[in-house]
mmCIF file of C-alpha atoms and ligand atoms in Angstrom:
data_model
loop_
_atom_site.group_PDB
_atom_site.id
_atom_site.type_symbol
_atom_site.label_atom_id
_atom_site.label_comp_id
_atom_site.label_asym_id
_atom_site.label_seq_id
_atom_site.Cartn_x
_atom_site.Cartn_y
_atom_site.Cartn_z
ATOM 1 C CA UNK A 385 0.000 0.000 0.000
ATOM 2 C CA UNK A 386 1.274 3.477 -0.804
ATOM 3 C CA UNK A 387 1.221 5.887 1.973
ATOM 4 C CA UNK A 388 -0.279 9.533 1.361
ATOM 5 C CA UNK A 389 1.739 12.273 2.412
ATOM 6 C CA UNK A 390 -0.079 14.741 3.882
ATOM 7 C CA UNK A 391 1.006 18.321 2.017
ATOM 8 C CA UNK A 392 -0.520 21.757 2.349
ATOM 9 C CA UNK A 393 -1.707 22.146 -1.486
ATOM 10 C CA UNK A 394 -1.623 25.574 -2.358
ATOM 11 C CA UNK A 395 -3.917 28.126 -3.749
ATOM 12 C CA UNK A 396 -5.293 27.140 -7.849
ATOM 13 C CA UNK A 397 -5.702 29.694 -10.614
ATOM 14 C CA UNK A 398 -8.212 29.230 -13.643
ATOM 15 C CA UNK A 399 -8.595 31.332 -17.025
ATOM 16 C CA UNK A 400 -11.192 31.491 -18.987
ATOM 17 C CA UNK A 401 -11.011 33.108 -22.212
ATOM 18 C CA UNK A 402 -13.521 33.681 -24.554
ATOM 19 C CA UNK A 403 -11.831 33.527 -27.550
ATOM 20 C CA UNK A 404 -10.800 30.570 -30.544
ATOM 21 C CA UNK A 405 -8.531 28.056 -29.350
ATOM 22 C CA UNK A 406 -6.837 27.541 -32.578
ATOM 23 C CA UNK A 407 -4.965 30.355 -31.440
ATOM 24 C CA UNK A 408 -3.678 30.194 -27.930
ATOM 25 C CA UNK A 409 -1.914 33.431 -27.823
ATOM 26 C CA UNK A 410 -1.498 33.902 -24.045
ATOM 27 C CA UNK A 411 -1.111 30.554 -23.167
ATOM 28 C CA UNK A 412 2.812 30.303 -23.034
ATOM 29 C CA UNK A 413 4.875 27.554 -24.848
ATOM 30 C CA UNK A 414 5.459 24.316 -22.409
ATOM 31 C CA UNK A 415 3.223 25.297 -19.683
ATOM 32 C CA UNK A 416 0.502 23.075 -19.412
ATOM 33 C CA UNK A 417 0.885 19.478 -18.532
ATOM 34 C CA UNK A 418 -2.466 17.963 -19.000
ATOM 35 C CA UNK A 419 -5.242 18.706 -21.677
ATOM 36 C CA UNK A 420 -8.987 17.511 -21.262
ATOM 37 C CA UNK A 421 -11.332 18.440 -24.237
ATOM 38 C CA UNK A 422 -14.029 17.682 -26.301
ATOM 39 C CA UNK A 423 -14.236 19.506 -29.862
ATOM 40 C CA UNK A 424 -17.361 19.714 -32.076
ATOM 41 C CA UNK A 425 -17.514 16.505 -33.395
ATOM 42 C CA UNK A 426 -16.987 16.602 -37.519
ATOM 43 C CA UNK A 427 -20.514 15.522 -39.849
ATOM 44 C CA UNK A 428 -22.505 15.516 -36.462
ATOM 45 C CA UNK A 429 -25.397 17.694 -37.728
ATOM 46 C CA UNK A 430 -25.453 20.094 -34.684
ATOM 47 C CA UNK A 431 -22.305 21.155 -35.168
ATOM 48 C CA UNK A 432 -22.465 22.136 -39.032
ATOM 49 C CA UNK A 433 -23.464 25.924 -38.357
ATOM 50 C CA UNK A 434 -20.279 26.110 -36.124
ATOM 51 C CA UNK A 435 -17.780 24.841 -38.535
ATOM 52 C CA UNK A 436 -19.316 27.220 -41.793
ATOM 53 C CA UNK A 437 -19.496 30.364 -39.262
ATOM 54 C CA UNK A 438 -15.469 29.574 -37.888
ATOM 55 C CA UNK A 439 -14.392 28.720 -41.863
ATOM 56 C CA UNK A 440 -15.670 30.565 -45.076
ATOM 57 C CA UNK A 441 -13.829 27.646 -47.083
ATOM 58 C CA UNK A 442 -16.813 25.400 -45.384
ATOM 59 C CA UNK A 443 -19.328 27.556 -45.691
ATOM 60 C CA UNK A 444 -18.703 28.058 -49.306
ATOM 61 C CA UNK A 445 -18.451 24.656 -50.028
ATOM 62 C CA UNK A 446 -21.627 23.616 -48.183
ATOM 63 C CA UNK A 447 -23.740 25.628 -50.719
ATOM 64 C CA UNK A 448 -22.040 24.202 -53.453
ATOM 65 C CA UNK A 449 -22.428 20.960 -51.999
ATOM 66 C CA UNK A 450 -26.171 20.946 -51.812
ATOM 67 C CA UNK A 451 -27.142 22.606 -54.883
ATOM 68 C CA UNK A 452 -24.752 19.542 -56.697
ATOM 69 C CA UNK A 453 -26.966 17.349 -58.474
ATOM 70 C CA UNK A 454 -24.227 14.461 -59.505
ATOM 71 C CA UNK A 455 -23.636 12.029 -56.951
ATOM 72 C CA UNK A 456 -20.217 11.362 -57.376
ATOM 73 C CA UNK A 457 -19.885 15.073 -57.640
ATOM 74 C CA UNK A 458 -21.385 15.878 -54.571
ATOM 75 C CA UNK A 459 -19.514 13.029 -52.465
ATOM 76 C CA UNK A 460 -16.815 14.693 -53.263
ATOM 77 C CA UNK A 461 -17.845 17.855 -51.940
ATOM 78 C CA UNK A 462 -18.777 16.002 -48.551
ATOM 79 C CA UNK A 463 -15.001 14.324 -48.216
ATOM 80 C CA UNK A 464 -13.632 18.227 -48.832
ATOM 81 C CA UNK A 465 -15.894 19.186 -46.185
ATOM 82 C CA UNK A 466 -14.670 16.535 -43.739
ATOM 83 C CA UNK A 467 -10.980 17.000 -44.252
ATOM 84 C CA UNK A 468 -11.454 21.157 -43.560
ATOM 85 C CA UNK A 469 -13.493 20.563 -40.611
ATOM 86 C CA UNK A 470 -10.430 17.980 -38.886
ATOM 87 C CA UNK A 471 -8.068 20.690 -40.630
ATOM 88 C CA UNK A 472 -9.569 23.079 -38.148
ATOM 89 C CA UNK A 473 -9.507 20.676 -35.243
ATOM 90 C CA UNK A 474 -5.956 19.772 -35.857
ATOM 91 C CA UNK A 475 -4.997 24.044 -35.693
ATOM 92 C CA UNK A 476 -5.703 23.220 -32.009
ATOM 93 C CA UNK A 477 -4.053 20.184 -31.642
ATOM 94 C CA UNK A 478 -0.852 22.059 -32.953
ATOM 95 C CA UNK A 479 -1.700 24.854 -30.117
ATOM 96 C CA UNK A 480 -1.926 21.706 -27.760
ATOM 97 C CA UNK A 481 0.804 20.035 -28.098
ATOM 98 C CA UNK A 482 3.270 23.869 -28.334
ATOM 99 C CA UNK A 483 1.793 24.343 -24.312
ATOM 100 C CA UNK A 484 2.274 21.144 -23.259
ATOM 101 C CA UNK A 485 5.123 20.434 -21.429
ATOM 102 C CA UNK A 486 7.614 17.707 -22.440
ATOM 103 C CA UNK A 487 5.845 14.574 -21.250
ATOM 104 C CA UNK A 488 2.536 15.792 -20.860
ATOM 105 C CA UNK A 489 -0.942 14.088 -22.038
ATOM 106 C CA UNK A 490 -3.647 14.949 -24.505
ATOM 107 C CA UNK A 491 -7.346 13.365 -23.894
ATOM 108 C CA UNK A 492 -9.493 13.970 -26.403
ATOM 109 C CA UNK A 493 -13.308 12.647 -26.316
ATOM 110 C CA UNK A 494 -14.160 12.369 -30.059
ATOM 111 C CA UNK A 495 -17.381 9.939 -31.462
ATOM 112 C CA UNK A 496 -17.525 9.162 -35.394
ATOM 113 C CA UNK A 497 -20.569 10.021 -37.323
ATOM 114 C CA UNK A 498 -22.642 8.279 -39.806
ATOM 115 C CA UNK A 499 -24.937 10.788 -41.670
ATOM 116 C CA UNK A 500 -26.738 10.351 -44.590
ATOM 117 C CA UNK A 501 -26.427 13.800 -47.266
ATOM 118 C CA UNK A 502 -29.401 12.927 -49.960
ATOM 119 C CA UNK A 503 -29.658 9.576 -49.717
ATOM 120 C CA UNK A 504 -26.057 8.454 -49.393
ATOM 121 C CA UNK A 505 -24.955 6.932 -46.598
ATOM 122 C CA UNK A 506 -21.396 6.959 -44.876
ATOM 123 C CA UNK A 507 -19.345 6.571 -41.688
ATOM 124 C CA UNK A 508 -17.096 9.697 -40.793
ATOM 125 C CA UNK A 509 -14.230 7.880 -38.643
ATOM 126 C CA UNK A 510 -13.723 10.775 -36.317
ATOM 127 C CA UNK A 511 -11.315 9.162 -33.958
ATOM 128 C CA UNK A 512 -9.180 7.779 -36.798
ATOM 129 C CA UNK A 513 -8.819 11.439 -38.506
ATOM 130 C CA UNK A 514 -7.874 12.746 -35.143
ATOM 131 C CA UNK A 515 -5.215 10.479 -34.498
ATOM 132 C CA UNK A 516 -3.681 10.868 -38.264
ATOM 133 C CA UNK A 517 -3.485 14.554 -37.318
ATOM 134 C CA UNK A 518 -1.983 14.015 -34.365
ATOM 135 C CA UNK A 519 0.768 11.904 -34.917
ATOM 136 C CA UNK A 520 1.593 13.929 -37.927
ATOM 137 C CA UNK A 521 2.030 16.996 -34.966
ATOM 138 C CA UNK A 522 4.182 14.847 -33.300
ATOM 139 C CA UNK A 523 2.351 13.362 -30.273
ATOM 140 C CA UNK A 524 3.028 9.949 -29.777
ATOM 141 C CA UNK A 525 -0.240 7.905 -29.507
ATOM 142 C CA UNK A 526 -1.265 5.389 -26.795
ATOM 143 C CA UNK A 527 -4.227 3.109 -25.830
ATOM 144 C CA UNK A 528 -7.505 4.759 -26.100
ATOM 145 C CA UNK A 529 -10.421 4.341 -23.877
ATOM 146 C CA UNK A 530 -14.099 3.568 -25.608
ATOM 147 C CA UNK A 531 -16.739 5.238 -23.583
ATOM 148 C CA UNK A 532 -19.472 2.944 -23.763
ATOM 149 C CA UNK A 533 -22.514 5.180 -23.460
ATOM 150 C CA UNK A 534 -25.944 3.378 -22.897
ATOM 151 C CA UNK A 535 -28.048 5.977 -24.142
ATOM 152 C CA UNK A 536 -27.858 5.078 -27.958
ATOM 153 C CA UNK A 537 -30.634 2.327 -28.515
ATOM 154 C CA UNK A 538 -30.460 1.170 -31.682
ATOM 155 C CA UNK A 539 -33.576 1.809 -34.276
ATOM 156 C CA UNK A 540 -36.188 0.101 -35.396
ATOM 157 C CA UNK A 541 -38.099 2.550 -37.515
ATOM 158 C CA UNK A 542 -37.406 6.095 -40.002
ATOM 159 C CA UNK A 543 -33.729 6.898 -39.918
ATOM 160 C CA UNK A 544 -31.023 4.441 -38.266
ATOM 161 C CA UNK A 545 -29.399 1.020 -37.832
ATOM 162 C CA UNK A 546 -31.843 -1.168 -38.837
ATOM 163 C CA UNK A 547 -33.833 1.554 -41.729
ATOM 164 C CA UNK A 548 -36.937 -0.644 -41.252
ATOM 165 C CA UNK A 549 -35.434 -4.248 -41.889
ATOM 166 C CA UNK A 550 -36.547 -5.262 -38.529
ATOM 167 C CA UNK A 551 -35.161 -8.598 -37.810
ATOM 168 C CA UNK A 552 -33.922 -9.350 -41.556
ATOM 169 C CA UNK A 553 -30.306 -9.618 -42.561
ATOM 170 C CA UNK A 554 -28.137 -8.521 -43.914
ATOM 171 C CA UNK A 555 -28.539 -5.043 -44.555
ATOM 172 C CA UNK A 556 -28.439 -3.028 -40.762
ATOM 173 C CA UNK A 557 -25.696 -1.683 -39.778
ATOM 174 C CA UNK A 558 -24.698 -1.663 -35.868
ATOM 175 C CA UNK A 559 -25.132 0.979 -33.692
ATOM 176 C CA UNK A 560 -22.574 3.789 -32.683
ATOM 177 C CA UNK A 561 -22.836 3.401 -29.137
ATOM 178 C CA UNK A 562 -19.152 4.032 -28.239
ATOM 179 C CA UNK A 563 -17.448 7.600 -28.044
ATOM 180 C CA UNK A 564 -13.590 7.493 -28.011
ATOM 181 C CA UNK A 565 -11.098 9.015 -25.518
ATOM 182 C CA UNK A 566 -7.804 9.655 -27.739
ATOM 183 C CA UNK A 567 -5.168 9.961 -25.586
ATOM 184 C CA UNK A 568 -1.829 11.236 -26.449
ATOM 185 C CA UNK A 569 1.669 12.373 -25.295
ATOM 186 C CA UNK A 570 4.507 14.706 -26.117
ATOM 187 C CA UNK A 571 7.627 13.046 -25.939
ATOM 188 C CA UNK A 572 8.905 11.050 -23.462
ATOM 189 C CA UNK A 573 7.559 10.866 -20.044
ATOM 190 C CA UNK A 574 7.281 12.805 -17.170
ATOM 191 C CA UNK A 575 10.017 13.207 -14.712
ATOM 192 C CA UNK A 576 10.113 13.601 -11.179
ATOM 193 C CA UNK A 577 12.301 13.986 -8.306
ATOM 194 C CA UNK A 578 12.174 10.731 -6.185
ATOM 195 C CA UNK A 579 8.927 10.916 -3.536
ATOM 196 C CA UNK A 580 7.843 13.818 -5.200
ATOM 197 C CA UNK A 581 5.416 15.064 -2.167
ATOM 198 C CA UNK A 582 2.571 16.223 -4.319
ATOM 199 C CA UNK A 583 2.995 13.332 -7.324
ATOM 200 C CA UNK A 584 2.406 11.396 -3.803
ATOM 201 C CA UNK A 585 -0.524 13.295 -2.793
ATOM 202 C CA UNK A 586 -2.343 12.575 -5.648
ATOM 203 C CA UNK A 587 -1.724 9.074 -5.808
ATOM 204 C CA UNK A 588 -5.074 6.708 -6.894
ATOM 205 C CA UNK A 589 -6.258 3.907 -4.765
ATOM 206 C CA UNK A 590 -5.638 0.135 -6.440
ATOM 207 C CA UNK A 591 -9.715 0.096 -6.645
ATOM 208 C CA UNK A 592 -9.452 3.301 -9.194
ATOM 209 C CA UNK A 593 -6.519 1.829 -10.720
ATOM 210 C CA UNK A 594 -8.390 -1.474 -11.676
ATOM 211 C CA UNK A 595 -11.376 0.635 -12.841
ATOM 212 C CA UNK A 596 -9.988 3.171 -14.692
ATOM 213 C CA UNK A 597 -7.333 1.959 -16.681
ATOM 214 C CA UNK A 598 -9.326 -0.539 -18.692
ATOM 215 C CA UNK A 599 -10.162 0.393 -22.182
ATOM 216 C CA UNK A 600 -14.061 0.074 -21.571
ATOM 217 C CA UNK A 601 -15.991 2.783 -19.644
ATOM 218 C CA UNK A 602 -19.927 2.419 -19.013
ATOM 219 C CA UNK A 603 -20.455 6.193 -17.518
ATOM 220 C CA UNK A 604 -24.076 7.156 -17.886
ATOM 221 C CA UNK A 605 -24.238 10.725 -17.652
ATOM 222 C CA UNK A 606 -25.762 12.338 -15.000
ATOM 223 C CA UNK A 607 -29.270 14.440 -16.050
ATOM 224 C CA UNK A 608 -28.280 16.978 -18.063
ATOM 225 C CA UNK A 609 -29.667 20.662 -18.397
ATOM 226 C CA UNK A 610 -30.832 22.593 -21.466
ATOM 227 C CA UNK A 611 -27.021 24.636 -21.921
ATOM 228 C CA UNK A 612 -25.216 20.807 -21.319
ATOM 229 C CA UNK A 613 -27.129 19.386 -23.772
ATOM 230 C CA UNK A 614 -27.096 21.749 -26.420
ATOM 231 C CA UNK A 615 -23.168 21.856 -26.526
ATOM 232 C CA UNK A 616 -23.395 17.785 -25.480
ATOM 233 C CA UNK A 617 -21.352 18.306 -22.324
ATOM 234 C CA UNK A 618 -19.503 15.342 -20.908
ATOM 235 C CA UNK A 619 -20.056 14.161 -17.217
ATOM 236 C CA UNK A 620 -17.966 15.083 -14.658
ATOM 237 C CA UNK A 621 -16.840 11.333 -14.286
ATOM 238 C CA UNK A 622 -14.642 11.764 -17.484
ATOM 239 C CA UNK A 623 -12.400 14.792 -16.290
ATOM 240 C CA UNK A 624 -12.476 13.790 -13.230
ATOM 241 C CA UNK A 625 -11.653 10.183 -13.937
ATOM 242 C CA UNK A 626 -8.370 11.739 -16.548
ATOM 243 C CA UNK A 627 -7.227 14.685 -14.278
ATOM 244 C CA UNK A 628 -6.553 12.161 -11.996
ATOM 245 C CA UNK A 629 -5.155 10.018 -14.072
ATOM 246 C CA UNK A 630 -3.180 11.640 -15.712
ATOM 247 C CA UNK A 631 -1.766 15.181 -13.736
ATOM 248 C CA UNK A 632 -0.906 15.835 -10.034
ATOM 249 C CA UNK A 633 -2.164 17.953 -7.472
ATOM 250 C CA UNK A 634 -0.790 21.714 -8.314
ATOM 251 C CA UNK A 635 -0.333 21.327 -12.368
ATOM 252 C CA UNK A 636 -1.791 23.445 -14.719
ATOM 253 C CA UNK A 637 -5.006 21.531 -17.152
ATOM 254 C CA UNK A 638 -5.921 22.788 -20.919
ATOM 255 C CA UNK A 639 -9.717 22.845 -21.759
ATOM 256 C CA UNK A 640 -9.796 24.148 -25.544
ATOM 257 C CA UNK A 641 -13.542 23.557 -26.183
ATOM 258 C CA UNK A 642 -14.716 24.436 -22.450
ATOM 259 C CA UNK A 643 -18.671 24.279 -23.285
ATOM 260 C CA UNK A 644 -20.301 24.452 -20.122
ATOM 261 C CA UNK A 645 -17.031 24.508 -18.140
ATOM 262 C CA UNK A 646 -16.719 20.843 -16.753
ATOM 263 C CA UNK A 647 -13.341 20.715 -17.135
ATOM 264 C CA UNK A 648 -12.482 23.619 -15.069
ATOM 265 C CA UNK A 649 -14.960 22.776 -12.888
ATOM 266 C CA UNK A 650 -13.245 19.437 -12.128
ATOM 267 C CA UNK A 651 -10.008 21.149 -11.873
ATOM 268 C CA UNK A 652 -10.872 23.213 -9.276
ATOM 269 C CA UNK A 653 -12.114 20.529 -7.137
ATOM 270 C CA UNK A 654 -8.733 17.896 -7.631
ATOM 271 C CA UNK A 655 -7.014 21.575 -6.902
ATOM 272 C CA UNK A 656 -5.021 21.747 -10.186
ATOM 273 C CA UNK A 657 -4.783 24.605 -12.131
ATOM 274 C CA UNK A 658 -6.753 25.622 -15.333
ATOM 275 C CA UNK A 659 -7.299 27.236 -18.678
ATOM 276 C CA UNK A 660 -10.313 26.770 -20.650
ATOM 277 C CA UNK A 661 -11.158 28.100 -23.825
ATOM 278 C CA UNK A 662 -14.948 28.810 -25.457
ATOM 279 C CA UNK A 663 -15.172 30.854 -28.594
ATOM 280 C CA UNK A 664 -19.203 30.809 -28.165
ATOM 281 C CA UNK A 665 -19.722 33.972 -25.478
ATOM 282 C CA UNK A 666 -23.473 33.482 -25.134
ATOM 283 C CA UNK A 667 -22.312 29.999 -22.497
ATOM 284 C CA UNK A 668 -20.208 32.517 -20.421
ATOM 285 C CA UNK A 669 -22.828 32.883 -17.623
ATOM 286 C CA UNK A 670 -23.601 28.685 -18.003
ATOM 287 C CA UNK A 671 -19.819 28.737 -17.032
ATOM 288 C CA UNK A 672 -19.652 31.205 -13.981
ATOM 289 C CA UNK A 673 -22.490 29.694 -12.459
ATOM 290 C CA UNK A 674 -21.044 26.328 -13.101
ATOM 291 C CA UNK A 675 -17.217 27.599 -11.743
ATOM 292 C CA UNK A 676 -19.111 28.817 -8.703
ATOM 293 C CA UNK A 677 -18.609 32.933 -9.627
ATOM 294 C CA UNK A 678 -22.572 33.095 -9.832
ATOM 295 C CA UNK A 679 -22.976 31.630 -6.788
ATOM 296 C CA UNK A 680 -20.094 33.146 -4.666
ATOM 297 C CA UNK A 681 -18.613 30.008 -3.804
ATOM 298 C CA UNK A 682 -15.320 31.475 -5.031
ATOM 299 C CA UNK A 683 -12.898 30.973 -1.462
ATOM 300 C CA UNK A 684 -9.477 31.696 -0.899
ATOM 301 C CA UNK A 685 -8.629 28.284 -2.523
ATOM 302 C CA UNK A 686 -9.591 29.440 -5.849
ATOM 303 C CA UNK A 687 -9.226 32.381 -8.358
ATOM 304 C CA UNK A 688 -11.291 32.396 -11.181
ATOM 305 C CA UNK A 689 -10.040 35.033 -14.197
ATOM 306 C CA UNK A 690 -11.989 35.896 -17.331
ATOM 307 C CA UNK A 691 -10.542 37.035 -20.833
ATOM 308 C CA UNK A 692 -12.320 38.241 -23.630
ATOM 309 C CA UNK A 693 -9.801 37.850 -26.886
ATOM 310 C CA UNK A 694 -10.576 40.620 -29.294
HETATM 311 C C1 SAM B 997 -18.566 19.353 -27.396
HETATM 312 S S1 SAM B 997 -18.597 20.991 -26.793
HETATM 313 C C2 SAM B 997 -17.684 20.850 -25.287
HETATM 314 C C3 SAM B 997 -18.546 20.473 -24.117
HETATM 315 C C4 SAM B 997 -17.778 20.480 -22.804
HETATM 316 N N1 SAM B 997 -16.911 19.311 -22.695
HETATM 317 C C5 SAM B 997 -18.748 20.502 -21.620
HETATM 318 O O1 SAM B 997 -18.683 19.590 -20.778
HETATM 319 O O2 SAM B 997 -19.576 21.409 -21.554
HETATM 320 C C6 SAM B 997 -17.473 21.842 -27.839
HETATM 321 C C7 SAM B 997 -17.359 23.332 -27.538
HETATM 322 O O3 SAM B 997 -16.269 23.874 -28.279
HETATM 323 C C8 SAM B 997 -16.589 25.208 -28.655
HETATM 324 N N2 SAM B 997 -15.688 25.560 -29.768
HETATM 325 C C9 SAM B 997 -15.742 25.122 -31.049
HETATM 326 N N3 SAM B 997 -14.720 25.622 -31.782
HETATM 327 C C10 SAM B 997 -13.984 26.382 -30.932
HETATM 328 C C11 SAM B 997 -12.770 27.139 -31.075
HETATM 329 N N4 SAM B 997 -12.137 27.216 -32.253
HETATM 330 N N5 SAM B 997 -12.288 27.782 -29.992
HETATM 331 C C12 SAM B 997 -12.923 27.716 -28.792
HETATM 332 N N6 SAM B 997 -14.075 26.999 -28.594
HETATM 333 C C13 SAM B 997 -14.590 26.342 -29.639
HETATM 334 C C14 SAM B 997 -18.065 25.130 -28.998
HETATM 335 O O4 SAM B 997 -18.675 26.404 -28.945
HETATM 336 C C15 SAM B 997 -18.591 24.162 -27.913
HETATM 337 O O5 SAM B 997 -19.062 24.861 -26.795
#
């Protein structure tokens, strides 16, 4: 059994900044040792408007796209589509792995997509695009977690797996009921100084150690409000499950697609430090109250600073 040292953690500091994370101007080069994020996940229809309104290049092509008669034509247009919208993605993968220090980790919740555009159907392999991109930045990849998420029930009827074959093969398709949790590193790992007090302090139990690091997660997500589910927020198991994982008490955590502000959240509570990032300003009172600002909860443990990037 490991013994916890008892320490005197010091007081945490957490940015927000409204602004776009594919520039991470004040965020300083090897700084950050752990990022926790979830981007807008490419050909997931609620996230269309975001990607034409962030990139022109999308936009334009959208329009083109639809008013395409020819098939093959209009594929075509699709694929484009795809590769700008992970294009965009990877800009902030690029900012990622520039803050992180030598060592540190990137999780990054991603699901695929199947969509049918007029009739033609296709799988977007989300997590697969992702990783492409980020081994091409550099990060070295390891074992990824599949968040099994019992909410997604396959179909019987209209639009889905089984497109009204019922019980007939061969022609469903199964059901995307996993999300994936990329996780990556930048360069070799971590060092520390022997009994590192606080690397010791935030030591997990051998119970958490069993349970986390398996590659299948069943996390149902606790009930969501209106603001969590329109940006599809995560639960606070997942942060909390890779802060701890992955960072020690007193280290500084990346959230480049903040949403509602779980990550931070989370962070404040394991008493790391944080940055989150949210280019959408309309969630920025969804985030104070969910930091604790609306509510006052703010204590001496805690600073909470907010940025508008012009
Ligand atoms: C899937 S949601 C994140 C949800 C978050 N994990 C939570 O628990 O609330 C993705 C978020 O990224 C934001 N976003 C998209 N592109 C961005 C960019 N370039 N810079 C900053 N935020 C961005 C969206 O507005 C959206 O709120």
């Amino acid at each position: 059994m490991m013994e916890k040292v008892a320490i005197k953690t010091e007081k945490t500091y957490h940015r927000i900044v409204i602004g776009d994370s594919r520039k991470m101007e004040d965020i300083e080069d090897e700084s950050v040792h752990l990022v926790v994020t979830s981007p807008p996940y490419p050909m997931i229809e609620m996230w269309d408007s975001l990607f034409k309104k962030i990139d022109e290049k999308i936009e334009k092509l959208w329009e083109r796209m639809e008013l395409e008669r020819n098939k093959k034509k209009k594929q075509r247009y699709i694929m484009e589509i795809y590769e700008l919208m992970h294009e965009n993605l990877a800009k902030v993968w690029k900012e990622c792995y520039r803050v992180l220090v030598d060592g540190g980790i990137a999780c990054i919740n991603i699901g695929d997509a199947t969509r049918s555009i007029n009739g033609m159907f296709k799988l977007f392999p989300n997590h697969a695009k992702v990783i492409e991109h980020c081994e091409k930045i550099g990060f070295v990849t390891l074992p990824y977690i599949l968040w099994k998420k019992p909410t997604n029930k396959p179909k019987y009827k209209g639009k889905g797996a089984f497109l009204g074959s019922g019980f007939l093969p061969p022609n469903a398709y199964v059901t995307l009921d996993c999300e994936f949790i990329l996780i990556f590193r930048k360069g070799e790992t971590r060092k520390f100084k022997p009994k590192d007090p606080l690397r010791y302090a935030s030591s997990y139990t051998k119970e958490e150690r069993d349970r986390w690091f398996t590659q299948i997660w069943e996390i149902t997500g606790a009930r969501q409000t209106v603001e969590e589910r329109r940006v599809a927020a995560f639960p606070e198991k997942i942060p909390y499950r890779l802060i701890r994982m992955f960072s020690v008490i007193g280290d500084t955590v990346l959230d480049p697609f903040l949403g509602t502000g779980t990550t931070v959240k989370v962070a404040i509570t394991l008493k790391r430090n944080s940055i989150g990032y949210e280019i959408d300003e309309s969630l920025l009172p969804i985030i104070k109250k969910k930091v604790g600002i609306s509510q006052k909860l703010l204590t001496d443990s805690y600073s909470v600073e907010i940025i508008k990037q012009t």
